[in-house]
PDB file of C-alpha atoms and ligand atoms in Angstrom:
ATOM      1  CA  ASP A  45       5.759  24.700   1.411  1.00 84.00           C
ATOM      2  CA  ASP A  46       7.897  23.257  -1.391  1.00 91.00           C
ATOM      3  CA  LEU A  47       8.998  26.634  -2.696  1.00 96.00           C
ATOM      4  CA  GLU A  48      10.191  27.659   0.762  1.00 97.00           C
ATOM      5  CA  ARG A  49      12.267  24.501   0.978  1.00 97.00           C
ATOM      6  CA  LEU A  50      13.746  25.189  -2.445  1.00 98.00           C
ATOM      7  CA  ALA A  51      14.533  28.761  -1.372  1.00 98.00           C
ATOM      8  CA  ASP A  52      16.245  27.376   1.750  1.00 97.00           C
ATOM      9  CA  ASP A  53      18.328  25.035  -0.378  1.00 98.00           C
ATOM     10  CA  ILE A  54      19.307  27.983  -2.599  1.00 98.00           C
ATOM     11  CA  ARG A  55      20.319  30.083   0.395  1.00 97.00           C
ATOM     12  CA  ARG A  56      22.478  27.286   1.767  1.00 97.00           C
ATOM     13  CA  ALA A  57      23.980  26.355  -1.616  1.00 98.00           C
ATOM     14  CA  ASP A  58      27.433  27.332  -2.812  1.00 97.00           C
ATOM     15  CA  THR A  59      26.527  26.929  -6.454  1.00 98.00           C
ATOM     16  CA  VAL A  60      23.106  27.456  -7.992  1.00 98.00           C
ATOM     17  CA  VAL A  61      22.730  26.989 -11.749  1.00 98.00           C
ATOM     18  CA  ALA A  62      19.714  27.626 -13.981  1.00 98.00           C
ATOM     19  CA  LEU A  63      19.016  26.126 -17.397  1.00 98.00           C
ATOM     20  CA  THR A  64      16.406  27.996 -19.418  1.00 98.00           C
ATOM     21  CA  GLY A  65      14.460  27.340 -22.601  1.00 98.00           C
ATOM     22  CA  ALA A  66      11.883  29.022 -24.801  1.00 98.00           C
ATOM     23  CA  GLY A  67       9.177  28.893 -22.091  1.00 98.00           C
ATOM     24  CA  ILE A  68      10.911  31.613 -20.067  1.00 98.00           C
ATOM     25  CA  SER A  69      10.553  34.017 -22.992  1.00 98.00           C
ATOM     26  CA  ALA A  70       6.991  33.002 -23.910  1.00 97.00           C
ATOM     27  CA  PRO A  71       5.500  35.660 -21.575  1.00 97.00           C
ATOM     28  CA  SER A  72       7.644  38.211 -23.467  1.00 97.00           C
ATOM     29  CA  GLY A  73       5.885  37.227 -26.685  1.00 95.00           C
ATOM     30  CA  VAL A  74       8.646  35.050 -28.159  1.00 95.00           C
ATOM     31  CA  PRO A  75       7.157  31.814 -29.532  1.00 94.00           C
ATOM     32  CA  THR A  76       8.255  28.439 -28.150  1.00 96.00           C
ATOM     33  CA  PHE A  77       9.411  25.703 -30.544  1.00 95.00           C
ATOM     34  CA  ARG A  78       7.058  22.894 -29.597  1.00 94.00           C
ATOM     35  CA  GLY A  79       3.346  23.222 -28.922  1.00 88.00           C
ATOM     36  CA  ASP A  80       0.454  24.960 -30.675  1.00 85.00           C
ATOM     37  CA  ASP A  81       1.470  27.842 -32.898  1.00 85.00           C
ATOM     38  CA  GLY A  82       5.088  27.137 -32.023  1.00 92.00           C
ATOM     39  CA  VAL A  83       8.044  27.699 -34.328  1.00 92.00           C
ATOM     40  CA  TRP A  84       7.750  24.176 -35.764  1.00 91.00           C
ATOM     41  CA  ASP A  85       4.131  24.887 -36.757  1.00 90.00           C
ATOM     42  CA  ARG A  86       4.998  28.160 -38.422  1.00 89.00           C
ATOM     43  CA  PHE A  87       8.331  27.528 -40.116  1.00 90.00           C
ATOM     44  CA  ASP A  88      10.049  24.874 -42.160  1.00 89.00           C
ATOM     45  CA  GLU A  89      12.911  23.217 -40.280  1.00 88.00           C
ATOM     46  CA  GLY A  90      15.075  23.894 -43.351  1.00 88.00           C
ATOM     47  CA  GLN A  91      15.153  27.530 -42.324  1.00 91.00           C
ATOM     48  CA  PHE A  92      17.209  26.467 -39.331  1.00 94.00           C
ATOM     49  CA  ALA A  93      19.520  24.172 -41.325  1.00 96.00           C
ATOM     50  CA  TYR A  94      23.206  24.885 -41.825  1.00 97.00           C
ATOM     51  CA  GLY A  95      23.120  22.890 -45.083  1.00 97.00           C
ATOM     52  CA  ARG A  96      20.550  25.324 -46.493  1.00 96.00           C
ATOM     53  CA  PHE A  97      22.683  28.307 -45.450  1.00 97.00           C
ATOM     54  CA  GLN A  98      25.746  26.806 -47.164  1.00 97.00           C
ATOM     55  CA  ARG A  99      23.925  25.841 -50.387  1.00 97.00           C
ATOM     56  CA  ASP A 100      21.911  29.016 -50.786  1.00 97.00           C
ATOM     57  CA  PRO A 101      22.949  31.837 -48.429  1.00 97.00           C
ATOM     58  CA  ALA A 102      20.916  34.414 -50.400  1.00 97.00           C
ATOM     59  CA  GLY A 103      17.695  32.376 -50.114  1.00 96.00           C
ATOM     60  CA  PHE A 104      18.446  31.582 -46.486  1.00 97.00           C
ATOM     61  CA  TRP A 105      18.782  35.288 -45.649  1.00 97.00           C
ATOM     62  CA  ASP A 106      15.711  36.212 -47.681  1.00 96.00           C
ATOM     63  CA  ASP A 107      13.665  33.825 -45.501  1.00 95.00           C
ATOM     64  CA  ARG A 108      15.550  34.778 -42.355  1.00 95.00           C
ATOM     65  CA  VAL A 109      14.273  38.369 -42.482  1.00 94.00           C
ATOM     66  CA  ASP A 110      10.655  37.177 -42.090  1.00 92.00           C
ATOM     67  CA  LEU A 111      11.583  34.511 -39.580  1.00 93.00           C
ATOM     68  CA  GLN A 112      13.512  36.867 -37.365  1.00 92.00           C
ATOM     69  CA  ARG A 113      10.751  39.518 -37.563  1.00 91.00           C
ATOM     70  CA  GLU A 114       8.215  36.917 -36.528  1.00 90.00           C
ATOM     71  CA  LEU A 115      10.318  35.536 -33.670  1.00 90.00           C
ATOM     72  CA  PHE A 116      11.547  38.818 -32.241  1.00 90.00           C
ATOM     73  CA  GLY A 117       9.396  41.312 -34.175  1.00 83.00           C
ATOM     74  CA  ASP A 118       7.995  43.355 -31.360  1.00 78.00           C
ATOM     75  CA  ASP A 119      11.441  43.867 -29.863  1.00 86.00           C
ATOM     76  CA  PRO A 120      10.634  41.759 -26.814  1.00 95.00           C
ATOM     77  CA  ASP A 121      11.488  42.906 -23.316  1.00 97.00           C
ATOM     78  CA  PRO A 122      12.598  40.645 -20.491  1.00 98.00           C
ATOM     79  CA  ASN A 123       9.715  39.583 -18.232  1.00 98.00           C
ATOM     80  CA  ALA A 124       9.388  39.054 -14.477  1.00 98.00           C
ATOM     81  CA  ALA A 125      11.042  35.633 -14.716  1.00 98.00           C
ATOM     82  CA  HIS A 126      14.184  36.940 -16.463  1.00 98.00           C
ATOM     83  CA  GLU A 127      14.257  39.799 -13.960  1.00 97.00           C
ATOM     84  CA  ALA A 128      13.917  37.477 -10.978  1.00 98.00           C
ATOM     85  CA  LEU A 129      16.912  35.445 -12.166  1.00 98.00           C
ATOM     86  CA  ALA A 130      18.902  38.612 -12.828  1.00 97.00           C
ATOM     87  CA  ALA A 131      18.115  39.902  -9.334  1.00 95.00           C
ATOM     88  CA  MET A 132      19.063  36.586  -7.738  1.00 96.00           C
ATOM     89  CA  GLY A 133      22.319  36.765  -9.655  1.00 96.00           C
ATOM     90  CA  ARG A 134      23.116  40.245  -8.382  1.00 93.00           C
ATOM     91  CA  ALA A 135      22.391  39.088  -4.863  1.00 92.00           C
ATOM     92  CA  GLY A 136      24.911  36.263  -5.216  1.00 94.00           C
ATOM     93  CA  ALA A 137      22.284  33.519  -5.286  1.00 97.00           C
ATOM     94  CA  LEU A 138      22.807  32.372  -8.878  1.00 98.00           C
ATOM     95  CA  GLU A 139      26.180  31.373 -10.292  1.00 98.00           C
ATOM     96  CA  ALA A 140      25.196  30.799 -13.911  1.00 98.00           C
ATOM     97  CA  ILE A 141      22.381  30.731 -16.427  1.00 98.00           C
ATOM     98  CA  CYS A 142      22.779  28.225 -19.231  1.00 98.00           C
ATOM     99  CA  THR A 143      20.237  29.113 -21.891  1.00 98.00           C
ATOM    100  CA  GLN A 144      19.051  27.453 -25.075  1.00 98.00           C
ATOM    101  CA  ASN A 145      17.408  30.727 -26.099  1.00 98.00           C
ATOM    102  CA  THR A 146      18.866  32.994 -28.771  1.00 97.00           C
ATOM    103  CA  ASP A 147      16.810  36.077 -27.864  1.00 97.00           C
ATOM    104  CA  GLY A 148      19.496  37.580 -25.623  1.00 97.00           C
ATOM    105  CA  LEU A 149      16.907  38.480 -22.961  1.00 98.00           C
ATOM    106  CA  HIS A 150      18.938  37.216 -19.994  1.00 98.00           C
ATOM    107  CA  GLY A 151      21.665  39.696 -20.911  1.00 97.00           C
ATOM    108  CA  VAL A 152      19.147  42.519 -21.307  1.00 97.00           C
ATOM    109  CA  ALA A 153      17.597  41.685 -17.909  1.00 97.00           C
ATOM    110  CA  ALA A 154      21.028  41.676 -16.245  1.00 96.00           C
ATOM    111  CA  ASP A 155      21.795  45.112 -17.736  1.00 93.00           C
ATOM    112  CA  THR A 156      18.395  46.475 -16.663  1.00 92.00           C
ATOM    113  CA  VAL A 157      18.686  45.220 -13.099  1.00 89.00           C
ATOM    114  CA  THR A 158      22.196  46.674 -12.905  1.00 88.00           C
ATOM    115  CA  ALA A 159      21.064  50.051 -14.280  1.00 89.00           C
ATOM    116  CA  GLU A 160      18.209  50.251 -11.761  1.00 89.00           C
ATOM    117  CA  ALA A 161      20.172  49.086  -8.736  1.00 86.00           C
ATOM    118  CA  ALA A 162      21.104  51.552  -6.011  1.00 84.00           C
ATOM    119  CA  GLU A 163      23.995  49.450  -4.712  1.00 83.00           C
ATOM    120  CA  PRO A 164      26.922  48.001  -6.608  1.00 81.00           C
ATOM    121  CA  ALA A 165      26.522  44.328  -7.467  1.00 79.00           C
ATOM    122  CA  THR A 166      27.803  41.806  -4.949  1.00 79.00           C
ATOM    123  CA  ALA A 167      28.082  39.191  -7.669  1.00 85.00           C
ATOM    124  CA  THR A 168      27.674  38.593 -11.361  1.00 88.00           C
ATOM    125  CA  THR A 169      26.031  35.697 -13.097  1.00 95.00           C
ATOM    126  CA  THR A 170      27.695  33.913 -15.995  1.00 96.00           C
ATOM    127  CA  ILE A 171      25.325  33.673 -18.962  1.00 97.00           C
ATOM    128  CA  LEU A 172      26.118  30.786 -21.311  1.00 97.00           C
ATOM    129  CA  GLU A 173      24.190  31.031 -24.582  1.00 97.00           C
ATOM    130  CA  LEU A 174      24.391  27.417 -25.703  1.00 97.00           C
ATOM    131  CA  HIS A 175      22.603  28.036 -29.032  1.00 97.00           C
ATOM    132  CA  GLY A 176      24.090  31.466 -29.718  1.00 97.00           C
ATOM    133  CA  ASN A 177      22.416  34.870 -29.961  1.00 97.00           C
ATOM    134  CA  ALA A 178      20.171  35.915 -32.837  1.00 96.00           C
ATOM    135  CA  GLN A 179      20.677  39.594 -32.058  1.00 95.00           C
ATOM    136  CA  ARG A 180      24.148  39.222 -33.587  1.00 97.00           C
ATOM    137  CA  VAL A 181      25.583  38.020 -36.874  1.00 98.00           C
ATOM    138  CA  ARG A 182      29.054  36.596 -37.441  1.00 98.00           C
ATOM    139  CA  CYS A 183      31.212  36.782 -40.552  1.00 98.00           C
ATOM    140  CA  GLN A 184      31.972  33.289 -41.818  1.00 98.00           C
ATOM    141  CA  ASP A 185      35.437  34.366 -43.000  1.00 98.00           C
ATOM    142  CA  CYS A 186      36.958  36.805 -40.495  1.00 98.00           C
ATOM    143  CA  GLY A 187      34.744  35.882 -37.541  1.00 97.00           C
ATOM    144  CA  SER A 188      33.800  39.464 -36.652  1.00 97.00           C
ATOM    145  CA  ARG A 189      30.431  39.988 -35.002  1.00 97.00           C
ATOM    146  CA  ARG A 190      27.841  42.749 -35.623  1.00 97.00           C
ATOM    147  CA  ASP A 191      24.372  43.634 -34.394  1.00 96.00           C
ATOM    148  CA  SER A 192      21.866  41.801 -36.528  1.00 96.00           C
ATOM    149  CA  GLU A 193      19.376  44.649 -36.998  1.00 94.00           C
ATOM    150  CA  PRO A 194      21.237  46.655 -39.687  1.00 96.00           C
ATOM    151  CA  ILE A 195      22.191  43.421 -41.426  1.00 97.00           C
ATOM    152  CA  LEU A 196      18.545  42.322 -41.495  1.00 96.00           C
ATOM    153  CA  GLU A 197      17.661  45.715 -42.946  1.00 96.00           C
ATOM    154  CA  ARG A 198      20.233  45.249 -45.710  1.00 97.00           C
ATOM    155  CA  ALA A 199      18.870  41.780 -46.450  1.00 97.00           C
ATOM    156  CA  ALA A 200      15.304  43.132 -46.485  1.00 96.00           C
ATOM    157  CA  ALA A 201      16.400  45.766 -49.004  1.00 97.00           C
ATOM    158  CA  GLY A 202      17.711  43.032 -51.314  1.00 97.00           C
ATOM    159  CA  ASP A 203      21.404  42.933 -50.344  1.00 97.00           C
ATOM    160  CA  LEU A 204      21.559  39.124 -50.464  1.00 98.00           C
ATOM    161  CA  PRO A 205      23.416  37.546 -48.881  1.00 98.00           C
ATOM    162  CA  PRO A 206      24.701  40.341 -46.650  1.00 98.00           C
ATOM    163  CA  THR A 207      28.485  40.350 -46.550  1.00 98.00           C
ATOM    164  CA  CYS A 208      31.198  41.722 -44.294  1.00 98.00           C
ATOM    165  CA  ASP A 209      33.772  44.381 -45.290  1.00 97.00           C
ATOM    166  CA  CYS A 210      36.203  41.486 -45.751  1.00 98.00           C
ATOM    167  CA  GLY A 211      33.875  39.924 -48.333  1.00 97.00           C
ATOM    168  CA  GLY A 212      32.782  36.999 -46.140  1.00 98.00           C
ATOM    169  CA  VAL A 213      29.107  36.097 -45.783  1.00 98.00           C
ATOM    170  CA  PHE A 214      27.369  36.900 -42.499  1.00 98.00           C
ATOM    171  CA  LYS A 215      25.469  34.173 -40.676  1.00 98.00           C
ATOM    172  CA  PRO A 216      23.122  34.686 -37.742  1.00 98.00           C
ATOM    173  CA  ASP A 217      25.306  34.001 -34.680  1.00 97.00           C
ATOM    174  CA  VAL A 218      23.163  31.029 -33.701  1.00 97.00           C
ATOM    175  CA  VAL A 219      23.652  27.293 -33.850  1.00 97.00           C
ATOM    176  CA  LEU A 220      21.833  25.943 -36.909  1.00 97.00           C
ATOM    177  CA  PHE A 221      20.908  22.272 -37.336  1.00 95.00           C
ATOM    178  CA  GLY A 222      23.918  20.388 -38.563  1.00 95.00           C
ATOM    179  CA  GLU A 223      26.331  22.803 -36.925  1.00 95.00           C
ATOM    180  CA  GLN A 224      28.658  22.205 -33.996  1.00 92.00           C
ATOM    181  CA  LEU A 225      27.542  23.542 -30.648  1.00 93.00           C
ATOM    182  CA  PRO A 226      29.980  25.944 -28.989  1.00 92.00           C
ATOM    183  CA  GLY A 227      32.202  23.326 -27.370  1.00 94.00           C
ATOM    184  CA  ALA A 228      33.674  25.484 -24.618  1.00 95.00           C
ATOM    185  CA  ALA A 229      30.253  26.709 -23.466  1.00 95.00           C
ATOM    186  CA  ILE A 230      28.864  23.171 -23.435  1.00 96.00           C
ATOM    187  CA  GLN A 231      31.841  21.894 -21.415  1.00 97.00           C
ATOM    188  CA  ARG A 232      31.425  24.744 -18.981  1.00 97.00           C
ATOM    189  CA  ALA A 233      27.676  24.042 -18.661  1.00 98.00           C
ATOM    190  CA  ARG A 234      28.420  20.369 -17.932  1.00 98.00           C
ATOM    191  CA  SER A 235      30.893  21.200 -15.201  1.00 98.00           C
ATOM    192  CA  LEU A 236      28.541  23.797 -13.713  1.00 98.00           C
ATOM    193  CA  ALA A 237      25.760  21.196 -13.635  1.00 98.00           C
ATOM    194  CA  ARG A 238      28.078  18.737 -11.850  1.00 98.00           C
ATOM    195  CA  GLU A 239      29.284  21.387  -9.399  1.00 98.00           C
ATOM    196  CA  SER A 240      25.820  22.695  -8.627  1.00 98.00           C
ATOM    197  CA  ASP A 241      24.103  22.200  -5.282  1.00 98.00           C
ATOM    198  CA  VAL A 242      20.805  23.410  -6.736  1.00 98.00           C
ATOM    199  CA  PHE A 243      19.956  23.074 -10.420  1.00 98.00           C
ATOM    200  CA  LEU A 244      16.830  24.745 -11.819  1.00 98.00           C
ATOM    201  CA  ALA A 245      15.430  23.846 -15.256  1.00 98.00           C
ATOM    202  CA  ILE A 246      13.048  26.593 -16.354  1.00 98.00           C
ATOM    203  CA  GLY A 247      10.737  26.770 -19.371  1.00 98.00           C
ATOM    204  CA  SER A 248      12.307  23.981 -21.387  1.00 98.00           C
ATOM    205  CA  SER A 249      10.778  20.790 -22.758  1.00 98.00           C
ATOM    206  CA  LEU A 250      14.216  19.256 -21.991  1.00 98.00           C
ATOM    207  CA  SER A 251      13.939  17.343 -25.241  1.00 96.00           C
ATOM    208  CA  VAL A 252      17.042  18.617 -27.056  1.00 94.00           C
ATOM    209  CA  GLN A 253      20.572  17.433 -26.287  1.00 92.00           C
ATOM    210  CA  PRO A 254      23.018  18.272 -24.860  1.00 92.00           C
ATOM    211  CA  ALA A 255      21.088  20.687 -22.621  1.00 92.00           C
ATOM    212  CA  ALA A 256      18.537  17.991 -21.789  1.00 93.00           C
ATOM    213  CA  SER A 257      21.202  15.882 -20.071  1.00 97.00           C
ATOM    214  CA  LEU A 258      22.261  18.640 -17.663  1.00 98.00           C
ATOM    215  CA  PRO A 259      19.512  18.042 -15.052  1.00 98.00           C
ATOM    216  CA  ARG A 260      20.512  14.349 -14.886  1.00 98.00           C
ATOM    217  CA  GLN A 261      24.193  15.217 -14.475  1.00 98.00           C
ATOM    218  CA  ALA A 262      23.270  17.613 -11.692  1.00 98.00           C
ATOM    219  CA  ALA A 263      21.073  15.010  -9.964  1.00 98.00           C
ATOM    220  CA  GLU A 264      23.769  12.335 -10.246  1.00 98.00           C
ATOM    221  CA  THR A 265      26.270  14.550  -8.484  1.00 97.00           C
ATOM    222  CA  GLY A 266      23.875  15.293  -5.653  1.00 97.00           C
ATOM    223  CA  ALA A 267      22.170  18.566  -6.589  1.00 98.00           C
ATOM    224  CA  THR A 268      18.630  19.406  -5.630  1.00 98.00           C
ATOM    225  CA  VAL A 269      16.872  19.607  -9.003  1.00 98.00           C
ATOM    226  CA  GLY A 270      13.848  21.865  -9.495  1.00 98.00           C
ATOM    227  CA  ILE A 271      11.813  22.088 -12.708  1.00 98.00           C
ATOM    228  CA  VAL A 272       9.457  24.927 -13.638  1.00 98.00           C
ATOM    229  CA  ASN A 273       7.586  24.139 -16.858  1.00 98.00           C
ATOM    230  CA  LEU A 274       3.951  24.135 -17.964  1.00 97.00           C
ATOM    231  CA  ASP A 275       4.230  20.728 -19.655  1.00 97.00           C
ATOM    232  CA  SER A 276       5.777  17.571 -18.252  1.00 97.00           C
ATOM    233  CA  THR A 277       9.384  16.812 -19.221  1.00 98.00           C
ATOM    234  CA  PRO A 278      11.475  13.633 -19.487  1.00 97.00           C
ATOM    235  CA  CYS A 279      13.413  14.805 -16.396  1.00 98.00           C
ATOM    236  CA  ASP A 280      10.411  15.216 -14.067  1.00 98.00           C
ATOM    237  CA  SER A 281      10.998  11.817 -12.465  1.00 97.00           C
ATOM    238  CA  LEU A 282      14.561  12.675 -11.432  1.00 97.00           C
ATOM    239  CA  ALA A 283      13.660  16.134 -10.102  1.00 98.00           C
ATOM    240  CA  ASP A 284      13.143  16.844  -6.413  1.00 97.00           C
ATOM    241  CA  ILE A 285      10.487  19.465  -7.094  1.00 97.00           C
ATOM    242  CA  VAL A 286       8.365  20.054 -10.215  1.00 98.00           C
ATOM    243  CA  TYR A 287       6.197  23.160 -10.731  1.00 97.00           C
ATOM    244  CA  ARG A 288       3.782  22.967 -13.680  1.00 97.00           C
ATOM    245  CA  GLU A 289       3.201  26.677 -13.439  1.00 98.00           C
ATOM    246  CA  ASP A 290       3.961  29.858 -15.328  1.00 98.00           C
ATOM    247  CA  VAL A 291       7.557  31.036 -14.977  1.00 98.00           C
ATOM    248  CA  THR A 292       6.361  34.554 -14.147  1.00 98.00           C
ATOM    249  CA  THR A 293       4.424  33.198 -11.157  1.00 98.00           C
ATOM    250  CA  VAL A 294       7.073  30.909  -9.691  1.00 98.00           C
ATOM    251  CA  LEU A 295      10.321  32.807 -10.174  1.00 98.00           C
ATOM    252  CA  PRO A 296       9.411  36.171  -8.625  1.00 98.00           C
ATOM    253  CA  ARG A 297       8.068  34.294  -5.560  1.00 98.00           C
ATOM    254  CA  LEU A 298      11.204  32.191  -5.378  1.00 98.00           C
ATOM    255  CA  ARG A 299      13.359  35.290  -5.611  1.00 98.00           C
ATOM    256  CA  GLU A 300      11.460  36.934  -2.737  1.00 98.00           C
ATOM    257  CA  LEU A 301      11.772  33.838  -0.568  1.00 98.00           C
ATOM    258  CA  VAL A 302      15.505  33.596  -1.276  1.00 97.00           C
ATOM    259  CA  ALA A 303      15.943  37.258  -0.300  1.00 95.00           C
ATOM    260  CA  GLU A 304      14.112  36.866   3.050  1.00 90.00           C
TER     261      GLU A 304
HETATM  262  P1  OAD B  69      10.333  24.036 -26.322  1.00 81.69           P
HETATM  263  O1  OAD B  69       9.454  24.797 -27.230  1.00 81.69           O
HETATM  264  O2  OAD B  69      10.690  22.643 -26.694  1.00 81.69           O
HETATM  265  O3  OAD B  69       9.705  23.956 -24.866  1.00 81.69           O
HETATM  266  C1  OAD B  69       9.229  25.091 -24.212  1.00 81.69           C
HETATM  267  C2  OAD B  69       8.560  24.637 -22.930  1.00 81.69           C
HETATM  268  O4  OAD B  69       8.164  25.801 -22.233  1.00 81.69           O
HETATM  269  C3  OAD B  69       7.312  23.788 -23.138  1.00 81.69           C
HETATM  270  O5  OAD B  69       7.496  22.513 -22.559  1.00 81.69           O
HETATM  271  C4  OAD B  69       6.190  24.574 -22.425  1.00 81.69           C
HETATM  272  O6  OAD B  69       5.383  23.755 -21.605  1.00 81.69           O
HETATM  273  C5  OAD B  69       6.958  25.538 -21.558  1.00 81.69           C
HETATM  274  N1  OAD B  69       6.299  26.845 -21.361  1.00 81.69           N
HETATM  275  C6  OAD B  69       5.724  27.657 -22.291  1.00 81.69           C
HETATM  276  N2  OAD B  69       5.302  28.793 -21.739  1.00 81.69           N
HETATM  277  C7  OAD B  69       5.584  28.725 -20.413  1.00 81.69           C
HETATM  278  C8  OAD B  69       5.385  29.585 -19.289  1.00 81.69           C
HETATM  279  N3  OAD B  69       4.805  30.789 -19.431  1.00 81.69           N
HETATM  280  N4  OAD B  69       5.799  29.160 -18.063  1.00 81.69           N
HETATM  281  C9  OAD B  69       6.380  27.947 -17.911  1.00 81.69           C
HETATM  282  N5  OAD B  69       6.608  27.095 -18.935  1.00 81.69           N
HETATM  283  C10 OAD B  69       6.223  27.472 -20.167  1.00 81.69           C
HETATM  284  O7  OAD B  69      11.643  24.951 -26.109  1.00 81.69           O
HETATM  285  P2  OAD B  69      13.113  24.516 -25.641  1.00 81.69           P
HETATM  286  O8  OAD B  69      13.065  23.453 -24.614  1.00 81.69           O
HETATM  287  O9  OAD B  69      13.811  25.770 -25.319  1.00 81.69           O
HETATM  288  O10 OAD B  69      17.216  24.639 -30.635  1.00 81.69           O
HETATM  289  O11 OAD B  69      13.687  23.924 -26.989  1.00 81.69           O
HETATM  290  C11 OAD B  69      15.024  23.533 -27.038  1.00 81.69           C
HETATM  291  C12 OAD B  69      15.595  23.716 -28.411  1.00 81.69           C
HETATM  292  O12 OAD B  69      14.753  23.094 -29.391  1.00 81.69           O
HETATM  293  C13 OAD B  69      15.658  25.151 -28.899  1.00 81.69           C
HETATM  294  O13 OAD B  69      16.711  25.889 -28.344  1.00 81.69           O
HETATM  295  C14 OAD B  69      15.841  24.969 -30.383  1.00 81.69           C
HETATM  296  C15 OAD B  69      14.960  23.777 -30.653  1.00 81.69           C
HETATM  297  O14 OAD B  69      15.539  22.819 -31.501  1.00 81.69           O
HETATM  298  C16 OAD B  69      17.845  25.194 -31.693  1.00 81.69           C
HETATM  299  O15 OAD B  69      17.291  25.992 -32.426  1.00 81.69           O
HETATM  300  C17 OAD B  69      19.267  24.775 -31.876  1.00 81.69           C
END
């Protein structure tokens, strides 16, 4: 069937690249942005705005405590889809994961698969976090990074806004609206998309640039493009294969077929 053909293409490919979005973490309990009960239903967009952070960092952090608890409150674990990608990566079948997610779950899955593996890895997968990582904060003055949990605790206890030893204000290490995307990571993602022989877009509405243009770049340079997403996307018409199925159904099967 189609999935077997995709697995064949992956086995034959030199470069396989995945782009992921909120849908891959939905089975882990992290809400998506769009759709019923999504982030945009629950929160004001201002809470993701760099302008708000600059004008009122104390108020921003006060709100951020609730927001971050609601997004990542139950300390989400990677699910079978993250694990399938991590296992494909270890087996040398996945060059890179470009993710729009800030939950850090691809990194956790890679660490878990490595810890459980009997054999040393034959390959590693580059993880490009295009929108940053909410499990970290970054000082706006000296640039140093910390785990977000103790900083959130300080903010929850009224230390607003939380500041670094150097006196600078911490900001969640994510890309807020109105902020520059990490240029080097975006450039790298673009060249990976162009280099790829197989490009998989997984759990993303593909509605936010620049990530949304990666499947087209991949298609234009000859990649086989596969999409796994419950809802239709603007890139479905350029894809070779579209699965409107749950990520935790498709990816573990794909991983098994690739390993055969
Ligand atoms: P969206 O919320 O726009 O889209 C998530 C997609 O996942 C939807 O199209 C769902 O159909 C699909 N989906 C949900 N659960 C699924 C499942 N179990 N299996 C398969 N598909 C599933 O999320 P993104 O595309 O990631 O940016 O959104 C992109 C960006 O929009 C975010 O990174 C965020 C936001 O603006 C920033 O915060 C900078």
